[in-house]
Short mmCIF file of C-alpha atoms (C1' of nucleotides) in Angstrom, two decimals:
data_model
loop_
_atom_site.label_atom_id
_atom_site.label_comp_id
_atom_site.label_asym_id
_atom_site.label_seq_id
_atom_site.Cartn_x
_atom_site.Cartn_y
_atom_site.Cartn_z
CA UNK A 1 -44.98 -26.33 -5.56
CA UNK A 2 -46.43 -29.72 -4.76
CA UNK A 3 -48.30 -31.93 -7.28
CA UNK A 4 -51.64 -31.47 -5.46
CA UNK A 5 -51.32 -27.64 -5.53
CA UNK A 6 -50.34 -27.95 -9.18
CA UNK A 7 -53.29 -30.13 -10.12
CA UNK A 8 -55.50 -27.39 -8.43
CA UNK A 9 -54.02 -24.61 -10.49
CA UNK A 10 -53.93 -26.58 -13.83
CA UNK A 11 -57.66 -27.55 -13.60
CA UNK A 12 -58.53 -24.02 -12.62
CA UNK A 13 -56.92 -22.70 -15.66
CA UNK A 14 -58.11 -25.65 -18.03
CA UNK A 15 -61.38 -23.94 -18.68
CA UNK A 16 -61.80 -21.35 -21.24
CA UNK A 17 -63.66 -18.65 -19.16
CA UNK A 18 -61.29 -19.05 -16.27
CA UNK A 19 -58.15 -18.89 -18.37
CA UNK A 20 -59.59 -15.65 -20.06
CA UNK A 21 -60.41 -14.33 -16.70
CA UNK A 22 -56.87 -14.92 -15.54
CA UNK A 23 -55.31 -13.27 -18.54
CA UNK A 24 -57.74 -10.27 -18.00
CA UNK A 25 -56.60 -9.96 -14.39
CA UNK A 26 -53.01 -10.10 -15.46
CA UNK A 27 -53.59 -7.33 -17.68
CA UNK A 28 -55.24 -5.26 -14.94
CA UNK A 29 -52.32 -5.69 -12.49
CA UNK A 30 -51.78 -4.26 -9.94
CA UNK A 31 -55.32 -2.64 -9.74
CA UNK A 32 -57.52 -5.57 -10.28
CA UNK A 33 -61.17 -5.57 -11.39
CA UNK A 34 -64.44 -6.00 -9.12
CA UNK A 35 -66.41 -9.25 -9.80
CA UNK A 36 -69.29 -7.64 -11.61
CA UNK A 37 -66.98 -5.96 -14.11
CA UNK A 38 -65.27 -9.25 -14.75
CA UNK A 39 -68.75 -10.92 -15.40
CA UNK A 40 -69.70 -8.09 -17.63
CA UNK A 41 -66.60 -8.14 -19.77
CA UNK A 42 -66.89 -11.98 -20.20
CA UNK A 43 -70.49 -11.79 -20.86
CA UNK A 44 -71.20 -14.43 -18.07
CA UNK A 45 -73.95 -14.33 -15.64
CA UNK A 46 -72.84 -12.97 -12.36
CA UNK A 47 -73.39 -16.20 -10.22
CA UNK A 48 -71.61 -18.28 -12.83
CA UNK A 49 -68.72 -15.97 -12.67
CA UNK A 50 -68.79 -16.20 -8.82
CA UNK A 51 -68.18 -20.01 -8.87
CA UNK A 52 -65.38 -19.48 -11.43
CA UNK A 53 -63.75 -17.06 -9.27
CA UNK A 54 -64.17 -19.29 -6.31
CA UNK A 55 -62.35 -22.07 -8.13
CA UNK A 56 -59.47 -19.87 -9.07
CA UNK A 57 -59.35 -18.40 -5.52
CA UNK A 58 -59.09 -21.90 -3.93
CA UNK A 59 -56.29 -22.72 -6.42
CA UNK A 60 -54.46 -19.60 -5.29
CA UNK A 61 -54.29 -18.05 -8.76
CA UNK A 62 -56.20 -14.98 -7.77
CA UNK A 63 -56.85 -13.04 -4.47
CA UNK A 64 -59.96 -11.02 -3.50
CA UNK A 65 -60.31 -7.87 -1.30
CA UNK A 66 -63.48 -6.12 -0.47
CA UNK A 67 -63.64 -2.41 -1.26
CA UNK A 68 -66.89 -0.95 -0.07
CA UNK A 69 -69.72 -2.85 -2.00
CA UNK A 70 -67.43 -4.27 -4.60
CA UNK A 71 -65.01 -7.21 -4.30
CA UNK A 72 -61.82 -6.55 -6.13
CA UNK A 73 -60.03 -9.56 -7.70
CA UNK A 74 -56.34 -9.54 -8.60
CA UNK A 75 -54.18 -12.17 -10.29
CA UNK A 76 -51.35 -13.62 -8.23
CA UNK A 77 -48.53 -13.41 -10.61
CA UNK A 78 -46.44 -15.49 -8.21
CA UNK A 79 -48.74 -18.46 -8.67
CA UNK A 80 -48.41 -18.32 -12.45
CA UNK A 81 -44.73 -18.05 -12.13
CA UNK A 82 -44.65 -21.07 -9.61
CA UNK A 83 -46.84 -23.10 -12.03
CA UNK A 84 -44.60 -22.34 -15.02
CA UNK A 85 -41.57 -23.28 -13.03
CA UNK A 86 -43.27 -26.40 -11.81
CA UNK A 87 -43.72 -27.56 -15.48
CA UNK A 88 -40.11 -27.48 -16.28
CA UNK A 89 -38.40 -27.92 -13.02
CA UNK A 90 -38.34 -31.63 -13.05
CA UNK A 91 -36.18 -31.72 -16.07
CA UNK A 92 -33.81 -29.33 -14.52
CA UNK A 93 -33.07 -31.61 -11.53
CA UNK A 94 -30.61 -33.73 -13.45
CA UNK A 95 -30.10 -32.03 -16.87
CA UNK A 96 -30.19 -28.16 -16.91
CA UNK A 97 -29.56 -28.45 -20.69
CA UNK A 98 -33.26 -29.49 -21.21
CA UNK A 99 -35.01 -26.36 -19.92
CA UNK A 100 -32.29 -23.87 -20.88
CA UNK A 101 -34.19 -23.27 -24.07
CA UNK A 102 -37.22 -22.00 -22.00
CA UNK A 103 -34.96 -19.26 -20.62
CA UNK A 104 -34.07 -18.63 -24.26
CA UNK A 105 -37.63 -18.36 -25.40
CA UNK A 106 -38.77 -16.00 -22.45
CA UNK A 107 -35.64 -13.91 -22.55
CA UNK A 108 -36.44 -11.85 -25.60
CA UNK A 109 -39.30 -10.16 -23.89
CA UNK A 110 -37.78 -10.25 -20.37
CA UNK A 111 -34.04 -9.77 -20.29
CA UNK A 112 -32.79 -11.90 -17.50
CA UNK A 113 -30.82 -10.86 -14.45
CA UNK A 114 -29.97 -7.43 -15.42
CA UNK A 115 -31.61 -3.91 -15.57
CA UNK A 116 -34.89 -5.47 -16.88
CA UNK A 117 -36.99 -2.43 -16.17
CA UNK A 118 -34.96 -0.32 -18.37
CA UNK A 119 -33.63 -2.58 -21.03
CA UNK A 120 -37.13 -3.97 -21.81
CA UNK A 121 -38.62 -0.43 -22.65
CA UNK A 122 -38.39 -1.20 -26.51
CA UNK A 123 -40.97 -3.94 -26.14
CA UNK B 1 -49.57 -20.98 -28.40
CA UNK B 2 -53.21 -20.42 -28.79
CA UNK B 3 -55.76 -20.46 -25.96
CA UNK B 4 -57.40 -23.62 -27.34
CA UNK B 5 -54.17 -25.61 -27.59
CA UNK B 6 -53.22 -24.36 -23.96
CA UNK B 7 -56.56 -25.63 -22.62
CA UNK B 8 -56.06 -29.00 -24.09
CA UNK B 9 -52.48 -29.17 -22.39
CA UNK B 10 -53.72 -27.92 -19.20
CA UNK B 11 -56.60 -30.32 -18.89
CA UNK B 12 -54.31 -33.13 -19.89
CA UNK B 13 -51.92 -32.27 -16.97
CA UNK B 14 -54.76 -31.53 -14.52
CA UNK B 15 -55.15 -35.06 -13.54
CA UNK B 16 -52.84 -36.90 -10.99
CA UNK B 17 -52.07 -39.91 -13.07
CA UNK B 18 -51.29 -37.98 -16.25
CA UNK B 19 -49.20 -35.43 -14.49
CA UNK B 20 -47.11 -38.14 -12.89
CA UNK B 21 -46.83 -39.83 -16.34
CA UNK B 22 -45.65 -36.68 -17.78
CA UNK B 23 -43.11 -36.27 -15.08
CA UNK B 24 -42.01 -39.82 -15.38
CA UNK B 25 -41.42 -39.47 -19.29
CA UNK B 26 -39.51 -36.22 -18.52
CA UNK B 27 -37.14 -38.26 -16.44
CA UNK B 28 -36.65 -40.83 -19.10
CA UNK B 29 -35.90 -38.43 -21.87
CA UNK B 30 -34.67 -39.08 -24.38
CA UNK B 31 -35.24 -42.79 -24.53
CA UNK B 32 -38.86 -42.75 -23.47
CA UNK B 33 -40.74 -45.75 -22.09
CA UNK B 34 -43.15 -48.40 -23.72
CA UNK B 35 -46.84 -48.08 -22.83
CA UNK B 36 -46.96 -51.20 -20.66
CA UNK B 37 -44.00 -50.18 -18.51
CA UNK B 38 -45.80 -46.96 -17.90
CA UNK B 39 -48.93 -48.74 -16.77
CA UNK B 40 -46.91 -51.07 -14.66
CA UNK B 41 -44.90 -48.31 -12.87
CA UNK B 42 -48.01 -46.34 -12.19
CA UNK B 43 -50.00 -49.45 -10.99
CA UNK B 44 -52.79 -48.69 -13.42
CA UNK B 45 -54.51 -51.12 -15.80
CA UNK B 46 -53.18 -51.03 -19.23
CA UNK B 47 -56.53 -49.89 -20.89
CA UNK B 48 -56.94 -47.15 -18.42
CA UNK B 49 -53.35 -45.97 -19.10
CA UNK B 50 -54.09 -46.26 -22.68
CA UNK B 51 -56.65 -43.68 -22.62
CA UNK B 52 -54.68 -41.37 -20.56
CA UNK B 53 -51.83 -41.67 -22.97
CA UNK B 54 -54.19 -40.82 -25.67
CA UNK B 55 -55.36 -37.61 -23.93
CA UNK B 56 -51.77 -36.56 -23.64
CA UNK B 57 -50.80 -37.40 -27.12
CA UNK B 58 -53.81 -35.29 -28.34
CA UNK B 59 -52.70 -32.46 -26.28
CA UNK B 60 -49.31 -32.69 -27.89
CA UNK B 61 -47.51 -33.30 -24.60
CA UNK B 62 -46.12 -36.63 -25.56
CA UNK B 63 -45.41 -38.44 -28.79
CA UNK B 64 -45.53 -42.25 -29.68
CA UNK B 65 -43.38 -44.41 -31.84
CA UNK B 66 -43.74 -48.15 -32.43
CA UNK B 67 -40.67 -50.26 -31.88
CA UNK B 68 -41.59 -53.80 -32.67
CA UNK B 69 -44.35 -55.07 -30.39
CA UNK B 70 -44.00 -52.06 -27.99
CA UNK B 71 -45.04 -48.46 -28.40
CA UNK B 72 -42.52 -46.09 -26.90
CA UNK B 73 -43.90 -42.89 -25.54
CA UNK B 74 -41.65 -39.85 -25.07
CA UNK B 75 -42.32 -36.45 -23.48
CA UNK B 76 -42.36 -33.41 -25.72
CA UNK B 77 -40.22 -31.08 -23.75
CA UNK B 78 -41.05 -28.27 -26.18
CA UNK B 79 -44.72 -28.45 -25.30
CA UNK B 80 -44.00 -28.07 -21.63
CA UNK B 81 -41.82 -25.08 -22.39
CA UNK B 82 -44.51 -23.56 -24.59
CA UNK B 83 -47.08 -23.91 -21.99
CA UNK B 84 -44.94 -22.63 -19.31
CA UNK B 85 -44.20 -19.60 -21.58
CA UNK B 86 -47.88 -19.16 -22.20
CA UNK B 87 -48.71 -18.84 -18.67
CA UNK B 88 -46.49 -15.81 -18.12
CA UNK B 89 -46.31 -14.42 -21.68
CA UNK B 90 -49.32 -12.08 -21.32
CA UNK B 91 -47.83 -10.10 -18.61
CA UNK B 92 -44.74 -9.59 -20.68
CA UNK B 93 -46.60 -7.72 -23.41
CA UNK B 94 -46.77 -4.56 -21.64
CA UNK B 95 -44.73 -4.92 -18.52
CA UNK B 96 -41.63 -7.08 -18.63
CA UNK B 97 -41.06 -6.22 -15.06
CA UNK B 98 -43.72 -8.56 -13.97
CA UNK B 99 -42.29 -11.88 -15.46
CA UNK B 100 -38.61 -11.10 -15.13
CA UNK B 101 -38.79 -12.74 -11.64
CA UNK B 102 -39.69 -16.00 -13.51
CA UNK B 103 -36.34 -16.04 -15.08
CA UNK B 104 -34.75 -15.34 -11.92
CA UNK B 105 -36.61 -18.37 -10.35
CA UNK B 106 -35.56 -20.66 -13.20
CA UNK B 107 -31.95 -19.25 -13.58
CA UNK B 108 -30.42 -21.09 -10.71
CA UNK B 109 -31.04 -24.45 -11.98
CA UNK B 110 -30.53 -23.59 -15.60
CA UNK B 111 -27.82 -20.88 -16.28
CA UNK B 112 -29.40 -18.85 -19.05
CA UNK B 113 -28.03 -18.09 -22.44
CA UNK B 114 -25.04 -20.44 -22.15
CA UNK B 115 -24.60 -23.55 -24.29
CA UNK B 116 -28.39 -23.65 -24.89
CA UNK B 117 -28.01 -23.98 -28.55
CA UNK B 118 -25.53 -26.87 -28.47
CA UNK B 119 -27.32 -28.77 -25.78
CA UNK B 120 -30.80 -28.39 -26.97
CA UNK B 121 -30.10 -30.16 -30.28
CA UNK B 122 -31.79 -33.34 -29.31
CA UNK B 123 -35.10 -32.15 -28.20
"C1'" DT C 1 -85.35 1.12 8.71
"C1'" DC C 2 -85.97 0.87 3.78
"C1'" DA C 3 -84.43 0.29 -0.82
"C1'" DA C 4 -80.73 -0.08 -4.32
"C1'" DT C 5 -76.39 -2.24 -5.42
"C1'" DA C 6 -72.81 -5.97 -5.48
"C1'" DT C 7 -71.76 -10.53 -4.66
"C1'" DT C 8 -72.29 -15.21 -3.01
"C1'" DT C 9 -74.83 -19.59 -1.87
"C1'" DC C 10 -78.31 -22.96 -3.01
"C1'" DG C 11 -80.42 -26.39 -5.95
"C1'" DA C 12 -81.26 -28.68 -10.26
"C1'" DT C 13 -80.10 -29.98 -14.74
"C1'" DT C 14 -76.94 -30.98 -18.17
"C1'" DA C 15 -72.55 -32.49 -19.88
"C1'" DG C 16 -68.22 -34.29 -19.46
"C1'" DT C 17 -64.50 -37.31 -17.11
"C1'" DC C 18 -62.45 -41.41 -14.96
"C1'" DT C 19 -62.21 -46.27 -14.65
"C1'" DC C 20 -62.23 -50.91 -16.10
"C1'" DG C 21 -64.02 -55.38 -17.90
"C1'" DA C 22 -64.47 -57.40 -22.16
"C1'" DC C 23 -63.20 -57.57 -26.76
"C1'" DA C 24 -60.38 -56.06 -30.96
"C1'" DT C 25 -55.96 -55.14 -33.48
"C1'" DA C 26 -51.03 -55.57 -34.37
"C1'" DT C 27 -46.34 -57.83 -34.05
"C1'" DG C 28 -42.95 -61.43 -33.69
"C1'" DG C 29 -41.63 -66.22 -33.46
"C1'" DA C 30 -42.52 -71.41 -33.40
"C1'" DT D 1 -50.94 -70.74 -39.41
"C1'" DC D 2 -51.21 -70.56 -34.40
"C1'" DC D 3 -50.07 -68.65 -30.14
"C1'" DA D 4 -48.26 -65.33 -26.87
"C1'" DT D 5 -47.19 -60.60 -26.09
"C1'" DA D 6 -48.35 -55.51 -26.27
"C1'" DT D 7 -51.52 -52.00 -26.96
"C1'" DG D 8 -55.74 -49.95 -28.36
"C1'" DT D 9 -61.21 -49.41 -28.59
"C1'" DC D 10 -65.81 -49.96 -26.97
"C1'" DG D 11 -69.43 -49.42 -23.53
"C1'" DA D 12 -71.34 -48.81 -19.05
"C1'" DG D 13 -71.33 -47.23 -14.19
"C1'" DA D 14 -69.93 -43.70 -10.97
"C1'" DC D 15 -68.34 -39.51 -10.16
"C1'" DT D 16 -67.32 -34.53 -11.04
"C1'" DA D 17 -67.83 -29.98 -13.41
"C1'" DA D 18 -70.47 -26.14 -15.72
"C1'" DT D 19 -74.33 -23.44 -16.06
"C1'" DC D 20 -77.97 -20.44 -14.36
"C1'" DG D 21 -82.56 -19.12 -11.98
"C1'" DA D 22 -83.90 -17.99 -7.47
"C1'" DA D 23 -83.03 -16.85 -3.00
"C1'" DA D 24 -79.67 -15.15 0.57
"C1'" DT D 25 -75.99 -12.11 2.38
"C1'" DA D 26 -73.26 -7.75 2.66
"C1'" DT D 27 -72.76 -2.78 2.12
"C1'" DT D 28 -74.08 2.07 1.35
"C1'" DG D 29 -76.90 6.04 1.48
"C1'" DA D 30 -81.54 8.12 2.13
#
DNA sequence: TCAATATTTCGATTAGTCTCGACATATGGA
DNA sequence: TCCATATGTCGAGACTAATCGAAATATTGA
């Protein structure tokens, strides 16, 4: 991920409504939610939400697909992962020891590199 | 990490100069760099840089310590890790399988669950 | 074709951010 | 104390983002 791309994603998420929308859409993976439903749940006018969704789409954080009259938005989990990786990647270049604790922090909820699907059922 | 705190960190990093400064300071861990040196390297007036550094400090991304006439800034790696974790944490709640790939993505550069405890002592 | 629904675009207002010159503060040494 | 160095604060101008009413665009079904 390039800096310019990261800046887009960071500014998209650096806004309360949009951050909440992204989290909402993450919760609704893989089905997604229609634009109107998102606006209703966030208690934001539909046109305001529309511009927020446009910002997030431009940043690559979400994707849209028309389904009859509705437009279904879905979180792009890969984008979140890429951004998270970007934030700690630099330090890894020369010194893996610096970001190793990140793995440790995430590992409790997501056992790394093994039968994650089964082992994590106790969560 | 709370949303409000995350928003502060995200907006702090959602600006080209500040993102570059953060990466620069990451590279210079654990020694840090004086404010003037940062401004010089980024080719930005010292007062402009001063306000950027203030924003980042307020967001908890960097820390400052006076050393004689200079003020040495250092990246707070824990903040970067916390932000990265925040970005993927929600999905882990119900479905670890969604963020397991993040671990996979970071693992190549940072072998997980190794000497993390020993190496992370200085952060 | 017409009306109802779902979403986006336009336009204007308001609020916030970025930048930098000028000035202020803090430190160390002569 | 006085000066040089290092950094921070203030204030103004230019730019950008957020919000939302009103109008425009798609889609579906009668």
